[in-house]
Short mmCIF file of C-alpha atoms in Angstrom, two decimals:
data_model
loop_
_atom_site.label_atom_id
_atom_site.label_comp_id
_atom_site.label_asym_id
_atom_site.label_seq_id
_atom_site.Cartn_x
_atom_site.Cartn_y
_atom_site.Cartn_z
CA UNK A 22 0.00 0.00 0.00
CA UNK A 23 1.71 3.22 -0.71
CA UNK A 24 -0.48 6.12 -2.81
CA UNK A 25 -3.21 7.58 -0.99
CA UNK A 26 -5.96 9.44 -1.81
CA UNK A 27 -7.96 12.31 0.27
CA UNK A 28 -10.25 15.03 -0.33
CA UNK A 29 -8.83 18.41 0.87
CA UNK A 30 -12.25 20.15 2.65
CA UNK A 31 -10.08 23.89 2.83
CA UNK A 32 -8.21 25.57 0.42
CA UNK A 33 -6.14 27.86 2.86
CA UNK A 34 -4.74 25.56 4.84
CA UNK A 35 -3.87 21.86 5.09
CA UNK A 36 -7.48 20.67 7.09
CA UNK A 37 -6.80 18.17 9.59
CA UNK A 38 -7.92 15.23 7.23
CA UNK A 39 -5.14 15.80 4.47
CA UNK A 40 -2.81 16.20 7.08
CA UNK A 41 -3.38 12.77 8.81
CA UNK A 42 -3.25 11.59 5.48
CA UNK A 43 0.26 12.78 4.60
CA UNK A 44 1.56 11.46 7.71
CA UNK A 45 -0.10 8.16 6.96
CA UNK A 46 1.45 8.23 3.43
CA UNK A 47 4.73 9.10 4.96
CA UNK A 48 4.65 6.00 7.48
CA UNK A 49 4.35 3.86 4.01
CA UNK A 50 6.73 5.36 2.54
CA UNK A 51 4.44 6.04 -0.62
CA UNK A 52 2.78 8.78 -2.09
CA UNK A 53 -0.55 11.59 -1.38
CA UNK A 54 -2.53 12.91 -3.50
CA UNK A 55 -4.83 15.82 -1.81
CA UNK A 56 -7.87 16.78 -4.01
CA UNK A 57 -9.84 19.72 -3.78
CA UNK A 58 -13.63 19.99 -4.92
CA UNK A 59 -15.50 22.93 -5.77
CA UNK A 60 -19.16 21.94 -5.10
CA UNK A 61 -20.88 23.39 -8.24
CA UNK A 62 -24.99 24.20 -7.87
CA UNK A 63 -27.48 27.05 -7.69
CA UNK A 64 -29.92 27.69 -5.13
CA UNK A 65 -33.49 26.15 -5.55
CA UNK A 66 -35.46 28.98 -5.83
CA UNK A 67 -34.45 32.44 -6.66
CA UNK A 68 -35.95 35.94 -7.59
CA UNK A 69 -32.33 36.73 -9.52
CA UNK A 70 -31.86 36.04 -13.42
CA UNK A 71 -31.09 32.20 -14.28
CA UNK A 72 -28.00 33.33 -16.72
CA UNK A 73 -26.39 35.88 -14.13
CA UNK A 74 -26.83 33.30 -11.25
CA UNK A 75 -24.71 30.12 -14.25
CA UNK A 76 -22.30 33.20 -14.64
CA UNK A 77 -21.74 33.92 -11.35
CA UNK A 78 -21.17 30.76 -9.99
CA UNK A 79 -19.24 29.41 -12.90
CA UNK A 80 -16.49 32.56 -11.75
CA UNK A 81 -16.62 31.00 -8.39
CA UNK A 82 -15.79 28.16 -9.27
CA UNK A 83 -13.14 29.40 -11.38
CA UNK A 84 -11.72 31.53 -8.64
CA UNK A 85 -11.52 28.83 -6.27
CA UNK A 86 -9.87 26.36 -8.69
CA UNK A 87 -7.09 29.82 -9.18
CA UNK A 88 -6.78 30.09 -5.47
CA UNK A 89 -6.25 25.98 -5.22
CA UNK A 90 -3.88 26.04 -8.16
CA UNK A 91 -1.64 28.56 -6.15
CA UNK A 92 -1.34 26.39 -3.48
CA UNK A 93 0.77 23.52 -5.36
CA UNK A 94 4.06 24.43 -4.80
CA UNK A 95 3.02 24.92 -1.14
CA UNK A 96 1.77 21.22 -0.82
CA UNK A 97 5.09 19.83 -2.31
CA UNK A 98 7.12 21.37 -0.08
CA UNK A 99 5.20 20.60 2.97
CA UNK A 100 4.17 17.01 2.17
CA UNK A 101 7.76 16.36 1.33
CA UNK A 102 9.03 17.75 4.58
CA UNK A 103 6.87 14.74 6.34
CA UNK A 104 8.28 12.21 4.00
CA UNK A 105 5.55 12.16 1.20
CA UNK A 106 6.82 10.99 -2.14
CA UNK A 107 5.61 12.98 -4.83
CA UNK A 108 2.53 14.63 -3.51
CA UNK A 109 0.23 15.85 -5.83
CA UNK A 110 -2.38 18.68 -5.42
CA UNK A 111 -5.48 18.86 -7.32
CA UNK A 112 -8.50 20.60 -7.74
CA UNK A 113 -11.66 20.15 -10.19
CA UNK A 114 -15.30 20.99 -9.67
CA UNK A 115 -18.41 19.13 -9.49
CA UNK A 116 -19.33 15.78 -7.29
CA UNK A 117 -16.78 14.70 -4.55
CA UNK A 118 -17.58 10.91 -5.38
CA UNK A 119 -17.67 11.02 -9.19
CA UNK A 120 -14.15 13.00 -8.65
CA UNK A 121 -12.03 10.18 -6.35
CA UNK A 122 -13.82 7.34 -8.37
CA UNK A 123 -11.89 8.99 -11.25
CA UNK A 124 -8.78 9.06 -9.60
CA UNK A 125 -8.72 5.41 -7.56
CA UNK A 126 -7.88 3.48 -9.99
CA UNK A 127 -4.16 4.63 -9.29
CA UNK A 128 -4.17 4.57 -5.59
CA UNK A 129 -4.44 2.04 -2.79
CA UNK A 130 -5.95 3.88 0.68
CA UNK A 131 -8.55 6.29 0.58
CA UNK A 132 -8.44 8.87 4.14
CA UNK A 133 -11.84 10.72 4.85
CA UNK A 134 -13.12 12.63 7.85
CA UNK A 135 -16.01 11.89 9.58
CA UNK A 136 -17.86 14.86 11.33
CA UNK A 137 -21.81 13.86 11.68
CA UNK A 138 -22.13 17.54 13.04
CA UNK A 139 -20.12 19.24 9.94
CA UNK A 140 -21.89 21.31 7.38
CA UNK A 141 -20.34 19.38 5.00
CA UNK A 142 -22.23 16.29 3.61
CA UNK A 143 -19.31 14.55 2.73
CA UNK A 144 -18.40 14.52 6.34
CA UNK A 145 -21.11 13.00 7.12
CA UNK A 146 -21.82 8.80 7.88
CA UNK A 147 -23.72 8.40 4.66
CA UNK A 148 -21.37 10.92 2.63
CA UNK A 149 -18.16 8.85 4.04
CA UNK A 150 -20.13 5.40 2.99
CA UNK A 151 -20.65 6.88 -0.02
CA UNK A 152 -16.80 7.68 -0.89
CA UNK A 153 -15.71 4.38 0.28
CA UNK A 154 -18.50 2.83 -1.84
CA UNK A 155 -17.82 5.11 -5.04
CA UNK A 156 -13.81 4.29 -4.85
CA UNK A 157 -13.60 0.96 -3.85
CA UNK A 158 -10.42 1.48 -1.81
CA UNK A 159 -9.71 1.11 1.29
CA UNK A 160 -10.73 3.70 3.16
CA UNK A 161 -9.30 5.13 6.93
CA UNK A 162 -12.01 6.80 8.56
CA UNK A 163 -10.79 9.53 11.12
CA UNK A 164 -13.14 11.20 13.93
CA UNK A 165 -13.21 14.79 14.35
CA UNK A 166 -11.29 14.61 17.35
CA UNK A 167 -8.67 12.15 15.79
CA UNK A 168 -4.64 13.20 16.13
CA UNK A 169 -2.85 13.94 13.18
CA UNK A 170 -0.66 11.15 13.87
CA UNK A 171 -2.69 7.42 13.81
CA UNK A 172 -1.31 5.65 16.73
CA UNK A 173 -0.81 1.81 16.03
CA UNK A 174 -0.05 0.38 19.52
CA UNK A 175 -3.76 -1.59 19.45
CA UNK A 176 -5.27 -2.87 16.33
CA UNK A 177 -8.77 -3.97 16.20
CA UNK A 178 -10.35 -6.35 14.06
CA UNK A 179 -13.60 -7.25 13.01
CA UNK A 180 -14.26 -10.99 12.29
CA UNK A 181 -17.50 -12.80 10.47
CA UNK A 182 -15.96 -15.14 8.19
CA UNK A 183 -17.20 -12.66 5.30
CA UNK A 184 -15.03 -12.40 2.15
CA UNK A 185 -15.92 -8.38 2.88
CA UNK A 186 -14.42 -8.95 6.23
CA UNK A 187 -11.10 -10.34 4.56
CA UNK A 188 -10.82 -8.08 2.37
CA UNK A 189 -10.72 -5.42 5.21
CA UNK A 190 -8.09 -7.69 6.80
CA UNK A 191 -5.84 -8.01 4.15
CA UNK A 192 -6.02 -4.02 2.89
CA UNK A 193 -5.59 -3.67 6.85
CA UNK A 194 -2.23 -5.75 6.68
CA UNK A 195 0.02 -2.35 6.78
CA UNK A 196 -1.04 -1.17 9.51
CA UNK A 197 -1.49 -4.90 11.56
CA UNK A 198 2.23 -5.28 10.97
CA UNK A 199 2.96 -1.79 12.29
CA UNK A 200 0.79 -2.76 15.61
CA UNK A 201 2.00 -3.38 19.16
CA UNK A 202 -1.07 -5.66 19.86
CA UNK A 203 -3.52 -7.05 17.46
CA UNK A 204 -6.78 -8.69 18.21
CA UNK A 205 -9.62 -9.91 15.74
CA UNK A 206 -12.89 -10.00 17.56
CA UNK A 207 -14.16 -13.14 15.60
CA UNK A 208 -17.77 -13.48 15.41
CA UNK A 209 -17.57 -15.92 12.80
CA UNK A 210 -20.62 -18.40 12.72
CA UNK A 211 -21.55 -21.47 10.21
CA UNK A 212 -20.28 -20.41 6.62
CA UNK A 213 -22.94 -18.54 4.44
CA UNK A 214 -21.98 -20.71 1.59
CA UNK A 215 -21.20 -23.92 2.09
CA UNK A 216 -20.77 -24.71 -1.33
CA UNK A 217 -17.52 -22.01 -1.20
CA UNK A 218 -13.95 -22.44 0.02
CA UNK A 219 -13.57 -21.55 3.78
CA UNK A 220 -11.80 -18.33 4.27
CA UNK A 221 -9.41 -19.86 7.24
CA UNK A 222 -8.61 -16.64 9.98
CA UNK A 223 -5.87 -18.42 11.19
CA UNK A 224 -3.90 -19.25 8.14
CA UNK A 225 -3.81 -15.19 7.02
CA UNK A 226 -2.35 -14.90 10.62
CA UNK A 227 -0.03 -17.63 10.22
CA UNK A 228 1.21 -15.56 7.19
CA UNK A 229 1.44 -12.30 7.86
CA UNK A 230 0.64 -11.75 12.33
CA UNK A 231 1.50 -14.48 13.99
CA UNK A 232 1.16 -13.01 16.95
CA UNK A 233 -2.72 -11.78 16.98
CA UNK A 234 -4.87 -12.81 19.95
CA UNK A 235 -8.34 -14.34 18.79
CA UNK A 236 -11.22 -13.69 20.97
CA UNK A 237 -14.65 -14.82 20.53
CA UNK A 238 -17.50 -12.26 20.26
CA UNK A 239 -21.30 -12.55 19.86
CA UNK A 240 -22.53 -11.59 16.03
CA UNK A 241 -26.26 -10.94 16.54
CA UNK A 242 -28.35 -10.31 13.88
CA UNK A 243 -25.71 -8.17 11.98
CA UNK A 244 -27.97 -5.10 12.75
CA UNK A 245 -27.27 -2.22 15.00
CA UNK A 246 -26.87 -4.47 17.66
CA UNK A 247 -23.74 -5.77 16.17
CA UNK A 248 -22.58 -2.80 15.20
CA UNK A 249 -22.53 -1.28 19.38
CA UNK A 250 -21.30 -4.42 20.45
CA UNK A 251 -18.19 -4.44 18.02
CA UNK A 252 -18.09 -0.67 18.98
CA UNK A 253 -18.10 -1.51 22.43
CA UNK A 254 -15.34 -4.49 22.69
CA UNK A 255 -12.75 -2.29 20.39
CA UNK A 256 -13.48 0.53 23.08
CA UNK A 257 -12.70 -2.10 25.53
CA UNK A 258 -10.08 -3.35 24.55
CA UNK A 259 -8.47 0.83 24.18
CA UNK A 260 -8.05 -0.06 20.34
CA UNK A 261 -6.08 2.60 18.60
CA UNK A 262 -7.87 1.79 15.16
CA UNK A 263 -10.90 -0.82 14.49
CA UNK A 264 -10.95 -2.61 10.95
CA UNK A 265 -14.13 -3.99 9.66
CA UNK A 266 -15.84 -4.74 6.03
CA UNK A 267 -18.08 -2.18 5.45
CA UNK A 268 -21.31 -3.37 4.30
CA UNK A 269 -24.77 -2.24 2.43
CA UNK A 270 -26.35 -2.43 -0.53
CA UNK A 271 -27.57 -0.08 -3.36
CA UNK A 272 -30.56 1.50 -3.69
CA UNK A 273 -30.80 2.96 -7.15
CA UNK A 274 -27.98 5.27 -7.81
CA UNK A 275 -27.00 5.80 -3.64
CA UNK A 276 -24.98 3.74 -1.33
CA UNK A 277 -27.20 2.62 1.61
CA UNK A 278 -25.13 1.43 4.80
CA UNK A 279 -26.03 -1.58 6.42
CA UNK A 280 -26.78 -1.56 9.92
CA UNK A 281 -23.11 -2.44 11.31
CA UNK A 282 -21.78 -0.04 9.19
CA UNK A 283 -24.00 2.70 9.89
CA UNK A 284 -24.09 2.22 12.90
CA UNK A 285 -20.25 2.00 13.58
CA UNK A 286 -20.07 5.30 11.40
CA UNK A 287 -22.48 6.90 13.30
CA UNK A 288 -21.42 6.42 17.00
CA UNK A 289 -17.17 5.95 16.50
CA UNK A 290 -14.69 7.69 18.20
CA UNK A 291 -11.59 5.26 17.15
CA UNK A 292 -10.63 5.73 13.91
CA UNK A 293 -11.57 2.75 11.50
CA UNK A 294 -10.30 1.39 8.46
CA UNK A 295 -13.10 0.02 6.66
CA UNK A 296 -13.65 -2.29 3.08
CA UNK A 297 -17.10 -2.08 1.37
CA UNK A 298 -18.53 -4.81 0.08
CA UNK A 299 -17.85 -5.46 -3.57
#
């Protein structure tokens, strides 16, 4: 794992969220890639001409996409002081999700910021769902109150014998190495198909954490439920980041969270790395 992706939120300074991310790019030794996105709309209703309301905000957008572009050679020179290689700064205008969708394909960790009390909708549990959804990368989900600097003394994992749930292990395996202590909280119950290979926990572990402590947890229903008590055992347990799979399904064109997920997303204060379900 070494590019990263994140979604700059200010223009004038480095926001808390792009600097957690170069930090994070710096402890891989890889690369950042900070994108910032003019929102581009009009306001529902208006007593104003339609053609001087496109005009003016198309010179909004404009001057914010001037004011971004000025900021480049500030970026380098800061990421690079951290340890970032070859840090790129961006800006374009439009949807945040159409935006890093276009530019995943070329990365391997996506870093948002979760802020259910932010103006912002991408800060919110649904708009961070939706980024993780629209990018299919990995995706490290900081709290407003996170540190720039993601401690790895405890890692957390969450367990149900899922492929989603491997896949969050193995994007997770950076940072598992990295850890002091490791535990998987396995909920793991009778295979959902039986028909399938078993995905065996403690092979991956053989392979790449020998050291992990297993410790059995009660699934429930995979609702809410599930969600508090995963919550609630990583909080236990002081956990320093909690991975999961990241699950929901679509509804039309939007990402809907599953009840885990949402749930996780709407009550954490640990910082999570989570893997939707493909």
């Amino acid at each position: 794992m070494h590019d990263v992706l994140v979604r700059s939120r200010t223009i004038d300074d480095w926001d808390a969220g792009v600097r957690a991310a170069a930090r994070i790019a710096a402890m891989l030794r890889g690369g950042l890639t900070a994108v910032h996105v003019v929102p581009v709309g009009l306001p529902p209703l208006s007593p104003y001409d339609l053609g001087m309301l496109v005009a003016a905000a198309a010179l909004e957008v404009a001057r914010q996409r001037h004011e971004c572009e000025a900021r480049v050679d500030a970026f380098d020179a800061w990421a690079t002081s951290l340890g970032v290689r070859g840090p790129a700064w961006l800006s374009c205008a439009g949807d945040a999700a159409r935006a890093l969708r276009y530019l995943a394909g070329s990365h391997d960790l996506l870093v948002a910021w979760l802020d259910p009390a932010s103006d912002d909708p991408w800060d919110s549990p649904a708009g961070v769902g939706r980024l993780a959804s629209a990018t299919g990368l990995p995706t490290i989900v900081l709290p407003s109150d996170a540190s720039d600097e993601l401690k790895l003394d405890t890692v957390v994992v969450g367990w149900n014998g899922s492929p989603c749930a491997a896949a969050a292990l193995h994007a997770a395996r950076p940072f598992v190495q990295r850890a002091t202590r490791v535990v998987v909280l396995d909920g793991a119950g009778a295979p959902s198909e039986p028909t399938l290979p078993t995905i065996d926990l403690h092979r991956w572990l053989t392979r790449h954490c020998a050291d992990a402590e297993v410790h059995p947890i009660e699934a429930g229903d995979g609702g809410e439920g599930t969600g508090a008590e995963l919550l609630a055992a990583a909080r236990r347990l002081n956990a320093d980041l909690l991975v999961m799979g990241a699950y929901g399904h679509a509804r039309l064109t939007e990402w809907a969270l599953g009840g885990v997920t949402r749930h996780v997303l709407g009550h954490t204060d640990l910082p999570l790395l989570l893997r939707h379900e493909r």
